Structure formats: C-alpha cells, structure tokens
XYZ file of C-alpha atoms in Angstrom:
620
model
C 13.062 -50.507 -52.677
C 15.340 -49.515 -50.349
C 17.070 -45.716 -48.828
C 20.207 -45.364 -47.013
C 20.712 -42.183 -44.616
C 24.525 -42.786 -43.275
C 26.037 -40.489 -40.605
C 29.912 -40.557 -39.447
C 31.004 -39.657 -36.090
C 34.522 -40.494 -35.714
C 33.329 -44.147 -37.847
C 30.047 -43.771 -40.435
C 27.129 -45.044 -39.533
C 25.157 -46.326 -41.436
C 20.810 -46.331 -40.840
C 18.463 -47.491 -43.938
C 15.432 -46.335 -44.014
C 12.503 -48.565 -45.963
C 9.037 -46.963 -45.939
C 6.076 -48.451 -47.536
C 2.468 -46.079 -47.578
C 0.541 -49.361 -47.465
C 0.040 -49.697 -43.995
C 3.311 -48.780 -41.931
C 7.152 -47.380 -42.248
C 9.931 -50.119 -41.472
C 13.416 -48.069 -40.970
C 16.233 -50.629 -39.866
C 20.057 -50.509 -39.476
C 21.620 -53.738 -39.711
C 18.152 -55.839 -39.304
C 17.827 -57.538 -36.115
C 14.949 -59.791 -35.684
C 11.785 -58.983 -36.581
C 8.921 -58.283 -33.960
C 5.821 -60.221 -34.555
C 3.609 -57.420 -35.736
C 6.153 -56.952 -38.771
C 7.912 -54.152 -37.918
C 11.749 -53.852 -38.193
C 13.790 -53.077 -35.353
C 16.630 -50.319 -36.142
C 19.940 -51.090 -34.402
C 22.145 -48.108 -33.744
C 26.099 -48.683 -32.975
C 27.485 -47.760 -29.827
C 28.594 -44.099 -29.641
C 32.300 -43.617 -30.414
C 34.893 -42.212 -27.793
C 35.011 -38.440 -28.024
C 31.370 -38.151 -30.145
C 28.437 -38.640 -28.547
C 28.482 -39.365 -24.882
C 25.332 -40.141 -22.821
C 22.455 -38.206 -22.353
C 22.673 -37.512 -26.205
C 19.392 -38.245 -28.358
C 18.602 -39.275 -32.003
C 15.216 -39.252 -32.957
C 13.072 -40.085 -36.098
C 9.585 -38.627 -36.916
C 7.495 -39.305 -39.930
C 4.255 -37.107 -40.706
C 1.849 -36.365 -43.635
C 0.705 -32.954 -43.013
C 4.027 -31.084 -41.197
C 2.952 -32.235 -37.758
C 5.166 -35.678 -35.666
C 2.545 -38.271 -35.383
C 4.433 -40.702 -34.756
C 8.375 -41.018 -33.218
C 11.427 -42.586 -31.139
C 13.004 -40.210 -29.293
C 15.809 -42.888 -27.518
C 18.958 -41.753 -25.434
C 22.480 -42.788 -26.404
C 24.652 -44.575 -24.175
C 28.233 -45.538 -24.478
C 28.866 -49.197 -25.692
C 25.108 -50.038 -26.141
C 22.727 -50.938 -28.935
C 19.323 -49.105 -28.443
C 16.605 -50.745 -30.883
C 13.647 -48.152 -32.507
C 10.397 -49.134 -34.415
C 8.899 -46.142 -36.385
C 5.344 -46.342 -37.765
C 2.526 -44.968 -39.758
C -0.842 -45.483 -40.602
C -1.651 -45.852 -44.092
C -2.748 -42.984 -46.083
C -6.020 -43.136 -48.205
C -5.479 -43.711 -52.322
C -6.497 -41.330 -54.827
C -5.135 -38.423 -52.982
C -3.138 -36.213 -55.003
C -0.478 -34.073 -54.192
C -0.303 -34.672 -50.458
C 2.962 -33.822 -48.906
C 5.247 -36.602 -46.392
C 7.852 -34.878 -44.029
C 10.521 -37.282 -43.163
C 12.382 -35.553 -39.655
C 15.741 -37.118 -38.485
C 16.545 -34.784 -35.094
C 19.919 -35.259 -33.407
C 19.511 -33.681 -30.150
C 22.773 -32.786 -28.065
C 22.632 -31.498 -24.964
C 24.837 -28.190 -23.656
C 26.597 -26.403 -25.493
C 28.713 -29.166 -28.152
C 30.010 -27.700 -31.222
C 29.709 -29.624 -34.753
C 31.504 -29.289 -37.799
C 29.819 -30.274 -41.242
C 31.196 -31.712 -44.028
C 27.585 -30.458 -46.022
C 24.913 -28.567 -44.810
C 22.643 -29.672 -46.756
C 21.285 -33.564 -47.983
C 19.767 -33.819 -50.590
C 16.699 -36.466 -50.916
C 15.491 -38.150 -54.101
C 12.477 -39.442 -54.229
C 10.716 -42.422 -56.616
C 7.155 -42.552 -57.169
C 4.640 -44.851 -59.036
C 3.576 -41.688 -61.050
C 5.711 -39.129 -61.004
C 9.213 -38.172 -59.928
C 10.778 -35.405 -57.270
C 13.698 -34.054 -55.866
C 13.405 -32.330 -51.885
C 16.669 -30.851 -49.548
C 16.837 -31.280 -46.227
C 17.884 -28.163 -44.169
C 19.467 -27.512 -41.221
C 17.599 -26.345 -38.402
C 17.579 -23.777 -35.936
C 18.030 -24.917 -31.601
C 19.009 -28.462 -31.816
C 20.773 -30.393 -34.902
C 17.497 -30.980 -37.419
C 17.291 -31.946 -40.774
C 13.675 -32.463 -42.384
C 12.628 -32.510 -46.300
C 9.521 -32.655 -47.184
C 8.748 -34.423 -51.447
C 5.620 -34.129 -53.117
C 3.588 -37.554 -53.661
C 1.341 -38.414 -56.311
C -1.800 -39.697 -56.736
C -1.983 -43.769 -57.142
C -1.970 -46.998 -54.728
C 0.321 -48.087 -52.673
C 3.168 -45.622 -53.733
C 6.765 -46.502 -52.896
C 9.283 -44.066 -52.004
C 13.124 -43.983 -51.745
C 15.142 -41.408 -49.657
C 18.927 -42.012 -49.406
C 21.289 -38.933 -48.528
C 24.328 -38.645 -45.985
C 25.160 -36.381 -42.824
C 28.886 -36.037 -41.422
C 29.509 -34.290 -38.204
C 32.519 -34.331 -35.716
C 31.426 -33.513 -32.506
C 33.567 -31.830 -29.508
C 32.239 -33.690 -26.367
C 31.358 -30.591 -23.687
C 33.748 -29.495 -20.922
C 31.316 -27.647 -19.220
C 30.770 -27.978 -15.531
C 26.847 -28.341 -14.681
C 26.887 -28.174 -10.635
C 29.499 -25.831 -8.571
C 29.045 -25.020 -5.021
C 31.610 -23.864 -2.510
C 31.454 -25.164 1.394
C 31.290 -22.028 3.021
C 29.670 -18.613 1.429
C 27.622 -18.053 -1.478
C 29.182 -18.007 -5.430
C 28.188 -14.245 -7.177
C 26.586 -14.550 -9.317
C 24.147 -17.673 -9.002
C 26.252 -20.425 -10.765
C 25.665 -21.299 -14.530
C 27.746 -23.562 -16.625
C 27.938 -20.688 -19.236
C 29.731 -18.091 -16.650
C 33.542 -18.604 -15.696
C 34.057 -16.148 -13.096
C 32.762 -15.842 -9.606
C 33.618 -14.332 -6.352
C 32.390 -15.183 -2.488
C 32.586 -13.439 0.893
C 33.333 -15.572 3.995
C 34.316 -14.216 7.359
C 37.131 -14.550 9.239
C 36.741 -17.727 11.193
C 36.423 -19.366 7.875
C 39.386 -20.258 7.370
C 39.342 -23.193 4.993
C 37.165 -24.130 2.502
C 36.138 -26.930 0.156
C 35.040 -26.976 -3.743
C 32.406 -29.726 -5.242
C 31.750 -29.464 -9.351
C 30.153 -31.630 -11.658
C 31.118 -32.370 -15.069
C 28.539 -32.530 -17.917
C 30.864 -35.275 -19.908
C 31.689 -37.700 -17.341
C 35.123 -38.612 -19.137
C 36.437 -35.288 -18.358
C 38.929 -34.630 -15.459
C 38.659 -32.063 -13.267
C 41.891 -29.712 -11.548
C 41.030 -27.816 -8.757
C 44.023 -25.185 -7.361
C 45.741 -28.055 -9.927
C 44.896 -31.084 -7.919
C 42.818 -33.314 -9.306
C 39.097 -33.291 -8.072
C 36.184 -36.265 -9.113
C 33.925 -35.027 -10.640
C 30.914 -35.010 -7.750
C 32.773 -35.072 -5.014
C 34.654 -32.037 -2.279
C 37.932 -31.163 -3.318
C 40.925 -31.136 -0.962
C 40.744 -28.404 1.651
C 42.210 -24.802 0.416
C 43.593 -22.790 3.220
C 42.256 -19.304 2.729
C 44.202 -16.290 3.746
C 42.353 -12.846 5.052
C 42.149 -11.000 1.929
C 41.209 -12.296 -1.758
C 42.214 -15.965 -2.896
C 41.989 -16.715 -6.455
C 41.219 -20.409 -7.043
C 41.207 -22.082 -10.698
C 38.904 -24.844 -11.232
C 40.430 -26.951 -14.880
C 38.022 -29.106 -16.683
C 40.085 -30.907 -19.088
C 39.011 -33.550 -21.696
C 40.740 -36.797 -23.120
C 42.293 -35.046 -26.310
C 44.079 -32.519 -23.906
C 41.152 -29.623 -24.605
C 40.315 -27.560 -21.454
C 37.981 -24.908 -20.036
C 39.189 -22.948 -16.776
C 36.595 -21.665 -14.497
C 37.442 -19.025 -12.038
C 36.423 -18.652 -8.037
C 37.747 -15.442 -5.768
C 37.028 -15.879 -1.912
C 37.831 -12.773 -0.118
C 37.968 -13.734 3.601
C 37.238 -10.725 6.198
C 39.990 -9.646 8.416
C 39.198 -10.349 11.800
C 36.921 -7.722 13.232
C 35.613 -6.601 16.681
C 32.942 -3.864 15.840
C 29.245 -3.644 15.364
C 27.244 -2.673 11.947
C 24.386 -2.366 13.793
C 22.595 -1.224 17.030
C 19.099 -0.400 18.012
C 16.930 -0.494 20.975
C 13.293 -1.822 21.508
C 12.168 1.614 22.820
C 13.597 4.921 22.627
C 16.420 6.732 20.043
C 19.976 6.408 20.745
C 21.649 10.080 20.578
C 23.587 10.185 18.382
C 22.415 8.098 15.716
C 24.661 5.061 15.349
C 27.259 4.835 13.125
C 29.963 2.012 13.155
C 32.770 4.675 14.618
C 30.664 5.494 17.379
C 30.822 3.690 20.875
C 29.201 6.176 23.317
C 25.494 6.742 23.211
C 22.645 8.581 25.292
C 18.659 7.556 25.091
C 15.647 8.570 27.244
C 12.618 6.716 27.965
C 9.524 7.459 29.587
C 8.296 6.693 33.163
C 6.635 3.656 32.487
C 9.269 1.905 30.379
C 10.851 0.311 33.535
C 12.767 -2.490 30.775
C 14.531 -2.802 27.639
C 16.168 -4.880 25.251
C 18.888 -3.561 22.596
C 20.066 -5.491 19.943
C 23.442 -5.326 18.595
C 24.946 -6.629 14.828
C 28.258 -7.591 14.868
C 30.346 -6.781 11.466
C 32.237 -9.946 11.678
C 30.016 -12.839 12.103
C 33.010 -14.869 13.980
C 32.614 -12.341 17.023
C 31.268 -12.617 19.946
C 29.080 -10.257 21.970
C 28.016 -10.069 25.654
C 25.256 -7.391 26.672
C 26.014 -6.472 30.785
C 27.638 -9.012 30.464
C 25.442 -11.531 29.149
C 26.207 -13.236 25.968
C 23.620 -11.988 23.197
C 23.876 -13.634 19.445
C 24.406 -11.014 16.921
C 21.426 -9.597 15.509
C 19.236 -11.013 18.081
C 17.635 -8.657 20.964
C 19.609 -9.023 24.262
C 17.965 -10.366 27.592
C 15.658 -7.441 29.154
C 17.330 -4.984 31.201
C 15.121 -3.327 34.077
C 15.456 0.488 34.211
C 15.783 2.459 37.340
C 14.545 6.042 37.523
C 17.219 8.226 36.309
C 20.662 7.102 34.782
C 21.181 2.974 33.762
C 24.344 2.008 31.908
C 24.357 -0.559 29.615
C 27.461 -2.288 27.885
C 27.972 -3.919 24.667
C 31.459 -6.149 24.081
C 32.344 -7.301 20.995
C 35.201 -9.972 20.844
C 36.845 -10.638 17.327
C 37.702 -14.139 16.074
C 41.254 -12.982 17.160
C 40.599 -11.917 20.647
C 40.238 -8.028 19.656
C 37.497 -5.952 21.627
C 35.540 -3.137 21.682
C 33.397 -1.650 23.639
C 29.877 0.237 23.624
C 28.164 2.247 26.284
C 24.658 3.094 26.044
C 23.690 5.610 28.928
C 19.574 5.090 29.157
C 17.693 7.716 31.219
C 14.502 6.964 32.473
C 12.004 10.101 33.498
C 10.754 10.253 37.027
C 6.826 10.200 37.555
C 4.960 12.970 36.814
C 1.703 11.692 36.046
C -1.417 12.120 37.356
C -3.668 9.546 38.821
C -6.733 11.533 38.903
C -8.211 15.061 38.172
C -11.570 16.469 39.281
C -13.317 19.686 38.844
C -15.965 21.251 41.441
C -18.343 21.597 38.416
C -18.726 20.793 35.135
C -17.689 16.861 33.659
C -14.565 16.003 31.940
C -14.033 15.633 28.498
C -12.616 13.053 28.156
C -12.852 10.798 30.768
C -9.430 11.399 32.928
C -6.180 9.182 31.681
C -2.866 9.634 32.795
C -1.539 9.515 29.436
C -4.094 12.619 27.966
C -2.731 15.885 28.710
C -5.962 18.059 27.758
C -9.642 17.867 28.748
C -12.302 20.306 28.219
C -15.140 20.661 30.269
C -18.298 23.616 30.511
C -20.164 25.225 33.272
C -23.548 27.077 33.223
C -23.141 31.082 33.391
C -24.262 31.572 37.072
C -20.837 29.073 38.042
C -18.590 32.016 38.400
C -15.752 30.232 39.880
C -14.104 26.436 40.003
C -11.681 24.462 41.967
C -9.273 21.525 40.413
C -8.123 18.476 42.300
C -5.174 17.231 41.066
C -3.957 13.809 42.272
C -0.202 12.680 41.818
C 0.776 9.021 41.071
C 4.049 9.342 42.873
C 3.671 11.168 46.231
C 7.184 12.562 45.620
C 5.919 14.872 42.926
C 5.084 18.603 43.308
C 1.774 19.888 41.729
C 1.242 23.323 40.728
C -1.851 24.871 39.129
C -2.030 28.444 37.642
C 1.718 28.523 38.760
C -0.105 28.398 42.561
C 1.602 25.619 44.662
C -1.341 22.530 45.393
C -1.477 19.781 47.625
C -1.952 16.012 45.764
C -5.284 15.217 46.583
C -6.444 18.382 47.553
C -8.743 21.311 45.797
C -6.666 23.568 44.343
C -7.240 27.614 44.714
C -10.775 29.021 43.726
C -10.124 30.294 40.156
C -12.166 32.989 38.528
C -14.368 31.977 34.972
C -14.603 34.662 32.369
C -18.108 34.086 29.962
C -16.224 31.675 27.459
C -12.910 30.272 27.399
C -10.576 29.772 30.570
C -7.215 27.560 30.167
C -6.126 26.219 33.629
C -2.662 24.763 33.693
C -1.613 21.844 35.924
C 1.939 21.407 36.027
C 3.374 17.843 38.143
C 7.325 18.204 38.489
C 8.947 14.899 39.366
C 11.585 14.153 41.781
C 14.262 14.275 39.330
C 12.956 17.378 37.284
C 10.727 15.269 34.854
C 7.565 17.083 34.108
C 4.440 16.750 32.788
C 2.086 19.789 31.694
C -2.234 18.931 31.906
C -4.306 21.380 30.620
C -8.170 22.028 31.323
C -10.330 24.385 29.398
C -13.346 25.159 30.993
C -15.863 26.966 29.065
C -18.636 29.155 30.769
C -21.461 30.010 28.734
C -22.673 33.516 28.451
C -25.287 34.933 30.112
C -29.155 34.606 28.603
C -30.602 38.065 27.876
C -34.802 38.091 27.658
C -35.743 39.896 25.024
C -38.024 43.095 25.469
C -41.501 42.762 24.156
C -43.937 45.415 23.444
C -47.472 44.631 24.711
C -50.692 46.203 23.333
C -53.484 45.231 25.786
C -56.815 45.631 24.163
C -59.909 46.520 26.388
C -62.426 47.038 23.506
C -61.409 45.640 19.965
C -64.165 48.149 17.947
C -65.875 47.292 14.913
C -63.435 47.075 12.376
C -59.779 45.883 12.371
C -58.077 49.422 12.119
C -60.388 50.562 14.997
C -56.543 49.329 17.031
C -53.601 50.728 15.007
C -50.037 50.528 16.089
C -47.513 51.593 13.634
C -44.628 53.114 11.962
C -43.859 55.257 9.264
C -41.744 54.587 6.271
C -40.852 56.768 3.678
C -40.136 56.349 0.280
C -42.418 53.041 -1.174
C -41.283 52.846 -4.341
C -42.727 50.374 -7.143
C -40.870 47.321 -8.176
C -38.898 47.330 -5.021
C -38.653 44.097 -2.990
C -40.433 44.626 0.474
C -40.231 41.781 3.399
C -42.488 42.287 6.559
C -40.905 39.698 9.505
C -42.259 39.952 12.846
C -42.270 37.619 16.044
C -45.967 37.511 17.567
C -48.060 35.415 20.561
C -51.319 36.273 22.113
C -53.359 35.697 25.214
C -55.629 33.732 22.889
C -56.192 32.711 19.431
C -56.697 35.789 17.022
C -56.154 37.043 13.580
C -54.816 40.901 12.392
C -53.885 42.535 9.858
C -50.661 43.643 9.053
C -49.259 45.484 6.013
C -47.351 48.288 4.487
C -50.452 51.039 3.470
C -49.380 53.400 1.212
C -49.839 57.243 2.022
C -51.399 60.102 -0.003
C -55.021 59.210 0.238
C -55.225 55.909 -1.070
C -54.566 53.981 1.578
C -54.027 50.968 -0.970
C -51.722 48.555 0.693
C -48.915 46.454 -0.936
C -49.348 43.013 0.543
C -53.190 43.126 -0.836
C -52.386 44.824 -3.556
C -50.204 42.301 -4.865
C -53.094 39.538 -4.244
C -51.270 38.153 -0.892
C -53.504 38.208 2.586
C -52.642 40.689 4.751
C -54.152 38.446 7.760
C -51.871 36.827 10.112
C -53.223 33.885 13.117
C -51.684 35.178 15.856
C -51.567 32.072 18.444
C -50.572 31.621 21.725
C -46.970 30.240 21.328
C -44.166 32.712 19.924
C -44.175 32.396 16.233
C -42.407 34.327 13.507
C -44.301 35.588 10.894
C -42.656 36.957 7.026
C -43.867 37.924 4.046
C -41.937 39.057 0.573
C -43.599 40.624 -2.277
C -42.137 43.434 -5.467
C -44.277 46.668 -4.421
C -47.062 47.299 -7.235
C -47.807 50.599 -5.598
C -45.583 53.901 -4.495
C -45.951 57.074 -2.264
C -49.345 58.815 -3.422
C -47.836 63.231 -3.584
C -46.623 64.407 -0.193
C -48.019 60.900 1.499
C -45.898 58.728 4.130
C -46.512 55.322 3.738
C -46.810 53.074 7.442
C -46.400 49.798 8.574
C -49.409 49.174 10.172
C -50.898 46.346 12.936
C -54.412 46.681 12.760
C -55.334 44.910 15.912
C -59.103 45.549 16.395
C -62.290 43.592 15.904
C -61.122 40.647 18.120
C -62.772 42.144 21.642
C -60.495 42.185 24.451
C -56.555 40.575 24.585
C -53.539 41.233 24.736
C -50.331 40.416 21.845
C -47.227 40.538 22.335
C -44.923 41.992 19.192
C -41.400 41.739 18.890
C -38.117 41.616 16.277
C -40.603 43.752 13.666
C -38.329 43.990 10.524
C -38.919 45.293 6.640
C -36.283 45.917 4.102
C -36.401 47.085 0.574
C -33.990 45.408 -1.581
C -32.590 44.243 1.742
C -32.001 47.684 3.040
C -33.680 48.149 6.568
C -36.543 50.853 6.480
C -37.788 50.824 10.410
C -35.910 51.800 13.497
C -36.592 50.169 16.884
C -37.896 46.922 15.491
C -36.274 44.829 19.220
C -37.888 47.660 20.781
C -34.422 47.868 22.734
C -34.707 51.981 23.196
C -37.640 53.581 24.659
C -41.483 53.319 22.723
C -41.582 56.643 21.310
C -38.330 55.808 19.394
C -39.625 55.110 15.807
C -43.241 53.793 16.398
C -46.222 55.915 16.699
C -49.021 56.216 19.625
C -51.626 54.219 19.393
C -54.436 55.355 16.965
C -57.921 54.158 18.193
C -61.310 54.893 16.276
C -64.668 54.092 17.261
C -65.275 52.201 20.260
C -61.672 51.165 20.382
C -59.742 50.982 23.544
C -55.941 49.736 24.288
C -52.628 50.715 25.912
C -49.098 49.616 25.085
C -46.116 49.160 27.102
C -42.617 47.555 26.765
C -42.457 44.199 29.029
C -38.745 44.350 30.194
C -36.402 41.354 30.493
C-alpha cells in the first residue's frame, strides 16, 4: 500500500510516502534507484522561479512517541534534485494503542509570506485491525504540518497517509547586509527596519552604499541606479546638510521594498567641543563660545599639557604652534614663574579659524626647605608641602626660637608678623602653660605666599602635694593609744559611707581606721558591718577605700569621728593624704588634701597611755 502527500508551488509536486512498521519507512518521489540496504531514495523537483529560492528547507521526521528520531533536513537549490532516505526502527508487536507522528516541516527563511489553498490535510489511515482518521495542523514559527493516528495492536501493521498542501510563496525582498562607507547607520541595521540616518563631517564629502539581498534574483536601485547586490554603489556626492538616499529592492514580478538612508553632513566648522588641561582649572569653565581663559598652578608645576577637541573632526589644530590631533594632549609646555600664554588654532576643512588663549599663571616659591625649633621635636617630621606641625616642651622651657629656612633666597620670611632672616633663629617668643600658635609666613617674589603654622604646647607646672606627717616616738599598748581624727556629724543608718585615703610609712605597719560612732558606744561602722577596720600601711604610696550601708547611727547628743588609730606599732612615722568619706556621695570632712592649715577640720592629736607623737604638714 501506497500514500501520496502532493504540494504545488507554482507546478504540484508530487512526494509518496510508503511506510512499513516491519523494520524501516521507505518515502520516495519518483523512485530513483534503490540503495543497497533497501531503502528508497526520494527525489524532489527543482524549485520553481519565484517559489522557493535557495537556502529554503523541507524536512521529514517520523516518531512513535511525539519526539524526531529520525530525519532529513536537506536545503533547496534552484535547478537541482536533492535525494532523502527516511528511516525507522521497527516497533515491538502486541503493543496496543501506541501513537506514530508523521512531521513534514517546510522551513523558509526571512520573512516570505504564503497563501493556502487549505489549512488543514486531512490523513486517513488503514490498519490490520482497526481503522482511523487524524488532521494535520498548521504550526506556529516555521510552515509545519504533523498528525498524529492511533495504531492497533497486531504484526506488521500497514499504514496509508495520502493528503495535499498548496502554497504560493512570495520570494523575500528583504536586504540582509547594509553598510555605508563613511559614518555609522542609526539604528544598528536590521532587514526588518527601513529607515536610518548617519552623521559624517564635513570633509566627507562623498560616500558609497554596499547591500545585500536575501533572494539573489532581486535587483537592487540605489539613488535609482542600479547596485549588485554585494558590491559599493556608485559614489553619491553629499551636500552639507541632510541627503535623503533611497535604496529599491525590486523582484522579477515588478514587487518592491524601498529602504531609506539620511546622511546629514556637518557644515564646515573651526571651533572646539572640548578643552582641558593636565593640571589646574581653566577660569571660566569652558564652554564652546568661549576663547579666553585664565588657570593657576602651583610652584612646582614647571609643565603642562592641554588637550583640545575639535567639533569638526576635518579641522586642524596647532597648540603654540605645534600641531596637536584632536582629543589628544598637546606636547608639554614648560611654565615660567608668573604669566605663560598658550594658544590653541583651530582650522576648519574650509580654511576658517579660531582662536583660543589660555593665560597659565604659575606661583612664585614660597616654600620652605627646612624648619627647626630650639626645643621640643617636630611633629611631623618637616615637609615642604605640610603647613602645620605640633611640637611640646617641658614647663621650665619658658621661651623658644624658630628657624625658618626658604627654598628660594628671593623670598621674605616673617614669623609672629616679626621680619626673620632665612636660615636664621627667629625672635625669642614667650610660651604660655599650654597652647601657643606661632605663625610663619614666606611671601614670594611675585606675592605668592605660603602660611606654616607651629603649635607648641608647654606643659603645666607639677604641684607636690602636701602631706600630713604623724611621727610616732612611743606607739603605747593599744592601737587608739595614737588617735588622729575628725569629727562628723550626723551617721545615720542605711546610709552609704566610703572611707578613701592615700597612705605610706617609714616601714611596714598596720592601723586602724574607721568611722566610730559617738554617744558612748563607741561601736564603729566598718566592724560593725563585719568588714576589718585594719589597713597595711607599706612603704610605697598606696590608696586605700572602703564602702559599706551604716548599720549604726549617732548614739543622743554623740559626734561620731573618723578616726586613725595609729598606736601599738612602736616608733614611725606615716604619711596621710587625700582622706575622703561621703554619704550617699555627699562629702562629710573638710581639709581632706590638707591644703589649709592643720587645725582646719582635724583634731589634735589624742594620746593615752604611754603614747607619744607629733604631726605636721610636709609642704610641697
């Protein structure tokens, strides 16, 4: 059995397809030969003038589950036979209801246009058991058709497909390459977009077309002479302004597509877009209808480079005289101290000039070389290029010198407004305890200056502290047999009491030192709250504090005391200082730096027993 699939493109074509499930698919088209392995060639016809040109594809797939196992996917070419073999491997027996997809894919490239006599084909299908109808639908993207029949169960099942497909196909006119000899096309060029413009300067003043047809029997018109399709087209004079230039594609049966190129060329033009400098600002800032500008460097910029953009890429441009490519930086140009012209000429592609003057001023010197002070260091180490050091002196240096040192020995230094020699130590300058700003000031030659500032800090003066000494000649039998104290009203319970003192002896000892309540008691609220009351006095300065919440309060009438109970520890002498106790942070002693006389606040020595001791204030 036999099925016929016919298509007609300006002629029909005829293709028969013969498929057998018993080992492989034979599809032929006016049989050729047979290869040796049994397989039929298919033979399709040469594609007809104004259908499919080359670079078209037909292609045939066969499948059992949806998916293309197996294919030919072979180009078209004009006047030419192209041979296909399609095949399958067998498909097991006793299956039932397994579904074959047949796919016959014409794939034409661009953007062709088809008309169909029927959209759809239908497919009838004869099996050993059973019989069933399928359609073939068109596809979206590229020209498909597929249908898809139902087979039954059995051996070696036979199947017949026959159906038709018409088209008549419009060959493209498309252009799929465009490119102009000068410029760039806007935007990028794409065979689907008819219009595009293109800048070119002034000394462009011809210019040259090349496009490419996508169906290579097309003709091609540019400005309406005819252009191969590949090659330049004859030169097109371009006048300053916009040129429109039409681009015809035209095809055998007299249809045509017009693209669409607009070349403005630039009217000839002697000024500069751009202009910039490799150091400095140019005052003002540049604008295009500008010519006169002003910059200032520094001393030590002794050359420079500017670099000037031309608008019109035909002109010309010579820096001092030099010739200097637009947009490029010019040759260096050495500076002299004070005023250095510099001048920019642009030519124009038709002789036109302009002119631009850039006036750079470079400082005189007024740097330093050096800088010393009589005492103290630097901070940091002298530079030329660091205005402001620091430096600090102990408080006996009452007084300090600078010695400024200019780098040009035509500059004037002055410091503290006080006229100094380069080299020399300036005038002896007074030092206030902290902070003192000294001001060195170097004036250039040409009125340039340059402003270095030291502060020198001198550090305050060191004031001893004044110490009261108790010097025990006979410590007694008992620790309060030495007393020195002071009274303090008002102990209260549940206040917050903190005893600080500062205390060294002539040797190793321990005392006692607490608040004792008065009234009779005598209970004391260090002990009372279960902390020691003993202190290890040592020989280095140490500072001693306790904290505790009182458990105990003023007994009737009583004062309560801070007392140092110094005895028991035979002959020494301690040293006392910074004595301190708040409640609740409040102070409750007077005199505790012993800074006013020893009667101020603290009582006389009390001495029982065999006791012996005298106190006096050690002065700083």
């Amino acid at each position: 059995m036999n099925a016929k699939f016919s298509v007609k493109a300006a002629e029909t074509l005829t293709l028969v397809f013969l498929l057998f499930f018993t080992g492989f698919i034979i599809c032929s088209c006016e049989k050729d030969e047979s290869p040796e392995d049994g397989n039929e060639n298919i033979v399709i016809p040469s594609a007809p003038v104004g259908g499919l040109w080359e670079g078209s594809n037909i292609s045939f797939y066969v499948s059992d589950d949806g998916s293309r196992i197996t294919g030919v996917n072979s180009p078209l070419e004009n006047n030419r036979s192209v041979g296909m073999i399609i095949s399958v491997n067998s498909t097991s027996s006793g299956v039932s209801a397994v579904k074959t997809y047949i796919y016959a894919d014409i794939i034409i490239k661009d953007d062709s246009t088809f008309e169909y006599e029927d959209d759809n084909i239908v497919l009838q299908g004869k099996f050993t058991s059973s019989d069933t109808a399928g359609r073939l639908n068109k596809a979206d993207g590229s020209v498909s058709y597929s249908g898809e029949v139902n087979r039954g169960s059995g051996s070696d099942p036979t199947l017949l497909i026959e159906g038709s497909l018409s088209w008549n196909a419009c060959p493209s006119l498309s252009l799929s390459y465009l490119t102009i000899s000068s410029g760039d096309l806007s935007p990028v060029f794409s065979s689907s977009v008819y219009n595009y413009t293109a800048n070119v300067g002034y000394n462009i003043s011809n210019i040259t077309i090349t496009p490419i047809a996508y169906n290579p029997q097309a003709t091609i018109f540019i400005d309406s002479v005819l252009c191969n399709s590949g090659n330049s087209s004859q030169s097109i004079c371009l006048d300053v302004g916009e040129n429109t230039i039409p681009i015809e594609v035209k095809a055998p049966d007299g249809t045509t597509k017009s693209y669409t190129i607009r070349i403005t060329r630039v009217a000839a033009n002697a000024a500069l877009s751009a202009l910039t400098m490799s150091t400095g600002q140019l005052e003002p800032e540049f604008s295009g209808a500008g010519t006169a500008y002003t910059a200032t460097v520094n001393y030590d910029v002794s050359g420079i480079t500017v670099t000037p953009t031309s608008v019109d890429p035909g002109a010309t441009i010579t820096v001092n005289s030099v010739p200097c490519a637009s947009g490029s930086p010019s040759q260096s140009i050495s500076l002299n101290v004070g005023e250095n012209n510099i001048l920019i000429k642009v030519t124009g592609p038709d002789e036109s000039v302009n002119e631009y003057l850039v006036v750079v001023t470079r400082r005189g010197n007024a740097y330093l070389s050096d800088l010393a002070v009589s005492s103290g260091t630097l901070t940091p180490t002298f530079s030329k290029n660091v205005m402001s050091y620091e430096a600090t002196v102990e408080n006996s240096i009452e007084s300090i010198t600078v010695t400024p040192e200019a780098e040009d020995d035509n500059a004037t230094i002055y410091v503290n407004s006080v006229l100094c020699t380069s080299g020399n130590p300036s005038q002896t300058i007074s030092l206030d305890e902290g902070e003192n700003h000294i001001t060195i000031e170097v004036i250039a030659q040409d009125g340039t200056t340059n402003d270095y500032v030291l502060h020198v800090t001198r550090t305050p003066a060191v004031i001893p502290e004044r110490l009261v000494l108790i010097s025990i000649t006979d410590g007694g039998s008992n620790y309060w047999h030495v007393q020195f104290s002071q009274n303090i009203k008002g102990l209260k319970v549940g206040v917050y009491y903190t005893i600080t003192f500062d205390a060294y002896a002539s040797q190793n000892v321990t005392i006692m030192c607490d608040i004792n309540q008065g009234g009779g008691s005598y209970q004391q609220v260090l002990n009372a709250a279960g902390i020691s009351p003993f202190f290890h006095i040592t020989t280095s300065k140490t500072t001693f504090s306790e904290a505790v919440i009182s458990t105990i309060a003023d007994e009737g009438n009583g004062v309560s005391a801070l007392q140092f109970n110094l005895g028991l520890q035979g002959a020494y002498d301690i040293y006392i200082d910074n004595v301190s106790v708040t409640a609740d942070g409040e102070e409750q002693i007077n005199n505790g730096d012993f800074s006013l006389p020893i009667t101020t606040g603290w009582n006389i020595l009390y001495l029982e027993g065999t006791g012996a001791a005298t106190v006096s204030i050690i002065e700083p």
